[in-house]
Structure formats: C-alpha cells, structure tokens
C-alpha cells in the first residue's frame, strides 16, 4: 500500500458530472453509463491509476490482472452519492478487496462539507501515508503487518481488507521474492525489504497471522 496522488482529470468534466448527481438512485444509474463524458471520465481514471498504482491494488498491493480492474469508491456511492465522480474518491482495487472485503462498507467516520475535510476510518490512499499507520516487518521468517503506534486507521484497514489472511500474506511473500518494483510498498523501508528478501530466500517461508 502506498500514498497516491489524486489523478488530474479535466475539471470541466468533473463539474459537468457532479451537476448531474441529484440523489443515490441517480448516482447509481449515471455511474453505469458507458457513453460520452461518463466513459471519458472512467477511462481516464483507469488509465491514470493503473500507472500511478503500478498495476497493483490500492489496498493490498497485489497485482491487478483483470483486463478491466475494479474502480472502487473509497466512500461508497450510497450514502455519499455527491462524491461518485470525485477523482480523490476513486482508486483501482482487486476483486478480493473491492467485493469480498470492502463491498458497500461505509469508510467515512465523519462527513464534512468538503471531501478533503471528511474523516475516514481507514488509511486513505490519497490523504494518508501508510507509513504513519501500518508497520511492515519480518519476524521468524514471516511478513507481519500491524497497526503503527496503535493507529485506529491502521487496525481498521488491516481488519477490513483482511490483510493478515494467510493466503493474502503468501501473495505478499511472493512479491518480496519475485518482484523488483518495490515502489508500491511504501511503508516498508528499503532495509526491511532487503532483509525480508534475504531471509525469505534462505529459509522456508512461514506466514503468521
């Protein structure tokens, strides 16, 4: 998981789409449209975020193999329909994180008049640095994730996305062993990455929950 930059989408397009959002049912219908500015906006989000996220899930960091990866609304369309087409509310996520784990869970802890001032219960991909909320470490040949300094956001992110599930932990181990693009692993220091790689390559991998 890494902190992302908000995609630069043409403001006239965003403003046009936001003006159409009257209520939750309208937002649900408009989001499904595949024509005109709706298609341009969604295609732009996908193209921009695939590059920004290194083709990895914004939440768990696993590779996005889908031809059309899921565009996830960090704050769900229901009840937060006014942010349906807000660039800072959209990331790409794997099926497991988007559907199996998050679903329609409301991640807003306290809504505000603006999106930027809204408080979220999870580590926000654009507003929070994962390194402030999550600890990534190696112990007894295991890759561990834990809340940093008792971070409530860190704990909720780990719980909601089931980040310490054994199968998900194995995927992280495979990344450490096989992948070279470690920029997506913000929150993991380079020294920890090197230590993990050396330890996992020289020992039998044991994943702990």
Short mmCIF file of C-alpha atoms in Angstrom, two decimals:
data_model
loop_
_atom_site.label_atom_id
_atom_site.label_comp_id
_atom_site.label_asym_id
_atom_site.label_seq_id
_atom_site.Cartn_x
_atom_site.Cartn_y
_atom_site.Cartn_z
CA UNK A 1 0.00 0.00 0.00
CA UNK A 2 1.33 3.44 -0.85
CA UNK A 3 0.20 7.04 -0.75
CA UNK A 4 -1.13 8.09 -4.15
CA UNK A 5 -1.51 11.40 -5.95
CA UNK A 6 -5.00 12.49 -6.94
CA UNK A 7 -5.48 11.96 -10.71
CA UNK A 8 -5.61 15.15 -12.74
CA UNK A 9 -8.94 14.92 -14.52
CA UNK A 10 -10.22 17.84 -16.59
CA UNK A 11 -12.18 19.98 -14.14
CA UNK A 12 -14.91 20.84 -16.68
CA UNK A 13 -15.69 17.12 -16.99
CA UNK A 14 -15.81 16.61 -13.22
CA UNK A 15 -18.03 19.67 -12.77
CA UNK A 16 -20.40 18.51 -15.52
CA UNK A 17 -20.77 15.06 -13.97
CA UNK A 18 -21.21 16.36 -10.42
CA UNK A 19 -24.03 18.65 -11.52
CA UNK A 20 -25.99 15.59 -12.60
CA UNK A 21 -25.91 13.97 -9.15
CA UNK A 22 -29.31 14.54 -7.58
CA UNK A 23 -29.65 11.56 -5.28
CA UNK A 24 -28.41 8.00 -4.66
CA UNK A 25 -30.53 6.28 -7.38
CA UNK A 26 -29.38 8.84 -9.95
CA UNK A 27 -25.76 8.32 -8.99
CA UNK A 28 -26.11 4.55 -9.34
CA UNK A 29 -27.60 4.90 -12.82
CA UNK A 30 -25.12 7.52 -14.05
CA UNK A 31 -22.11 5.55 -12.84
CA UNK A 32 -23.17 2.63 -15.06
CA UNK A 33 -23.31 4.75 -18.21
CA UNK A 34 -20.71 3.97 -20.86
CA UNK A 35 -21.08 6.91 -23.20
CA UNK A 36 -19.94 10.49 -23.59
CA UNK A 37 -18.27 12.19 -20.65
CA UNK A 38 -19.12 9.29 -18.36
CA UNK A 39 -16.97 6.93 -20.40
CA UNK A 40 -14.21 9.52 -20.82
CA UNK A 41 -14.07 10.10 -17.07
CA UNK A 42 -13.99 6.42 -16.10
CA UNK A 43 -11.46 5.52 -18.78
CA UNK A 44 -9.24 8.38 -17.62
CA UNK A 45 -9.40 7.16 -14.02
CA UNK A 46 -8.47 3.63 -15.05
CA UNK A 47 -5.59 4.65 -17.32
CA UNK A 48 -4.15 7.17 -14.88
CA UNK A 49 -4.43 4.99 -11.79
CA UNK A 50 -3.04 1.85 -13.45
CA UNK A 51 0.20 3.76 -13.93
CA UNK A 52 0.09 5.51 -10.55
CA UNK A 53 -0.60 2.27 -8.70
CA UNK A 54 1.97 0.23 -10.65
CA UNK A 55 -0.90 -2.03 -11.75
CA UNK A 56 -1.49 -3.01 -8.12
CA UNK A 57 -4.48 -2.91 -5.80
CA UNK A 58 -4.61 0.34 -3.84
CA UNK A 59 -5.40 -1.55 -0.63
CA UNK A 60 -3.49 -4.83 -0.51
CA UNK A 61 -0.81 -4.20 -3.14
CA UNK A 62 -1.34 -7.39 -5.14
CA UNK A 63 -1.13 -7.24 -8.91
CA UNK A 64 -4.21 -6.31 -10.94
CA UNK A 65 -4.51 -8.98 -13.60
CA UNK A 66 -8.04 -8.07 -14.67
CA UNK A 67 -8.47 -6.58 -18.13
CA UNK A 68 -10.89 -4.09 -16.57
CA UNK A 69 -9.86 -3.65 -12.93
CA UNK A 70 -12.46 -2.56 -10.40
CA UNK A 71 -12.83 1.18 -9.85
CA UNK A 72 -13.58 1.46 -6.16
CA UNK A 73 -15.33 4.36 -4.45
CA UNK A 74 -13.45 4.86 -1.19
CA UNK A 75 -16.56 6.49 0.24
CA UNK A 76 -19.38 4.38 -1.26
CA UNK A 77 -21.94 5.89 -3.64
CA UNK A 78 -24.56 5.12 -1.05
CA UNK A 79 -24.89 7.25 1.02
CA UNK A 80 -22.14 9.54 -0.35
CA UNK A 81 -23.54 9.94 -3.86
CA UNK A 82 -22.18 13.50 -4.31
CA UNK A 83 -18.64 12.06 -4.49
CA UNK A 84 -19.44 9.48 -7.17
CA UNK A 85 -17.36 11.30 -9.78
CA UNK A 86 -14.82 12.88 -7.43
CA UNK A 87 -11.27 11.88 -8.53
CA UNK A 88 -9.95 11.71 -4.95
CA UNK A 89 -12.63 9.14 -4.13
CA UNK A 90 -11.64 6.62 -6.79
CA UNK A 91 -8.89 4.00 -6.87
CA UNK A 92 -8.36 0.67 -8.59
CA UNK A 93 -8.78 -2.41 -6.41
CA UNK A 94 -8.62 -6.16 -6.78
CA UNK A 95 -11.80 -8.25 -6.65
CA UNK A 96 -10.99 -9.52 -3.17
CA UNK A 97 -10.57 -6.06 -1.64
CA UNK A 98 -13.37 -4.38 -3.57
CA UNK A 99 -16.05 -7.08 -3.45
CA UNK A 100 -15.19 -9.75 -0.90
CA UNK A 101 -13.82 -7.43 1.78
CA UNK A 102 -15.00 -3.84 1.39
CA UNK A 103 -18.24 -4.14 -0.53
CA UNK A 104 -20.53 -1.28 0.47
CA UNK A 105 -18.84 -0.67 3.83
CA UNK A 106 -19.05 3.00 4.74
CA UNK A 107 -15.47 4.11 5.38
CA UNK A 108 -16.49 7.65 6.33
CA UNK A 109 -16.05 8.26 10.04
CA UNK A 110 -17.27 11.86 9.97
CA UNK A 111 -18.63 13.60 6.88
CA UNK A 112 -17.80 17.25 6.26
CA UNK A 113 -18.89 19.92 3.82
CA UNK A 114 -15.93 19.09 1.58
CA UNK A 115 -14.34 15.78 0.71
CA UNK A 116 -10.89 16.89 1.84
CA UNK A 117 -12.14 17.69 5.33
CA UNK A 118 -14.01 14.41 5.70
CA UNK A 119 -12.58 11.90 8.17
CA UNK A 120 -12.15 8.29 7.09
CA UNK A 121 -11.94 5.16 9.24
CA UNK A 122 -9.30 3.54 7.02
CA UNK A 123 -5.94 4.63 5.65
CA UNK A 124 -6.98 6.85 2.76
CA UNK A 125 -4.91 6.11 -0.38
CA UNK A 126 -4.63 9.81 -1.28
CA UNK A 127 -4.64 11.61 2.07
CA UNK A 128 -2.76 9.30 4.45
CA UNK A 129 0.77 7.96 4.42
CA UNK A 130 0.56 4.23 5.17
CA UNK A 131 3.89 4.50 6.96
CA UNK A 132 2.12 6.56 9.64
CA UNK A 133 -0.47 3.87 10.31
CA UNK A 134 0.94 0.47 9.34
CA UNK A 135 4.02 -1.46 10.39
CA UNK A 136 5.52 -3.93 7.92
CA UNK A 137 8.15 -6.18 9.40
CA UNK A 138 9.88 -9.55 9.30
CA UNK A 139 10.00 -11.97 12.24
CA UNK A 140 10.61 -15.72 12.34
CA UNK A 141 10.58 -15.89 8.52
CA UNK A 142 7.16 -14.24 8.43
CA UNK A 143 5.93 -10.98 6.91
CA UNK A 144 3.85 -9.20 9.50
CA UNK A 145 1.51 -6.22 9.25
CA UNK A 146 0.32 -4.44 12.37
CA UNK A 147 -1.12 -1.04 13.37
CA UNK A 148 1.60 1.51 13.98
CA UNK A 149 1.55 3.12 17.42
CA UNK A 150 -1.96 1.75 17.99
CA UNK A 151 -3.36 3.54 14.90
CA UNK A 152 -7.12 3.03 14.70
CA UNK A 153 -6.99 3.62 10.94
CA UNK A 154 -4.25 1.04 10.60
CA UNK A 155 -6.20 -1.52 12.62
CA UNK A 156 -9.39 -0.96 10.64
CA UNK A 157 -7.55 -1.18 7.30
CA UNK A 158 -6.00 -4.49 8.31
CA UNK A 159 -9.36 -5.81 9.51
CA UNK A 160 -11.50 -4.57 6.61
CA UNK A 161 -9.18 -5.82 3.88
CA UNK A 162 -8.21 -8.96 5.78
CA UNK A 163 -4.55 -8.13 5.22
CA UNK A 164 -3.25 -10.83 7.56
CA UNK A 165 -5.22 -13.66 5.99
CA UNK A 166 -2.68 -16.49 5.34
CA UNK A 167 -3.40 -16.57 1.59
CA UNK A 168 -3.01 -12.82 1.27
CA UNK A 169 0.18 -12.97 3.28
CA UNK A 170 1.52 -15.59 0.86
CA UNK A 171 0.89 -13.21 -2.03
CA UNK A 172 2.98 -10.55 -0.28
CA UNK A 173 5.74 -13.12 0.25
CA UNK A 174 5.70 -13.95 -3.47
CA UNK A 175 6.05 -10.26 -4.27
CA UNK A 176 9.04 -9.96 -1.99
CA UNK A 177 10.68 -13.00 -3.57
CA UNK A 178 9.89 -12.44 -7.22
CA UNK A 179 9.22 -8.77 -7.92
CA UNK A 180 11.63 -5.90 -8.35
CA UNK A 181 9.16 -3.00 -8.42
CA UNK A 182 9.08 -2.16 -4.72
CA UNK A 183 7.88 1.41 -5.07
CA UNK A 184 4.33 0.29 -4.34
CA UNK A 185 5.47 -0.90 -0.92
CA UNK A 186 5.60 2.48 0.76
CA UNK A 187 5.55 1.90 4.47
CA UNK A 188 8.21 -0.76 4.08
CA UNK A 189 11.69 0.70 4.33
CA UNK A 190 14.26 -0.39 1.79
CA UNK A 191 16.30 -2.01 4.56
CA UNK A 192 13.30 -4.07 5.67
CA UNK A 193 12.64 -5.11 2.10
CA UNK A 194 16.22 -6.26 1.63
CA UNK A 195 16.14 -8.10 4.96
CA UNK A 196 12.87 -9.79 4.06
CA UNK A 197 14.17 -10.82 0.65
CA UNK A 198 17.35 -12.31 2.03
CA UNK A 199 15.55 -14.12 4.83
CA UNK A 200 12.77 -15.50 2.66
CA UNK A 201 15.20 -16.70 0.00
CA UNK A 202 17.35 -18.51 2.52
CA UNK A 203 14.65 -20.04 4.67
CA UNK A 204 11.36 -21.82 4.44
CA UNK A 205 8.54 -19.24 4.28
CA UNK A 206 6.27 -19.32 7.32
CA UNK A 207 3.35 -16.92 7.35
CA UNK A 208 1.91 -15.78 10.67
CA UNK A 209 -1.49 -14.26 11.45
#
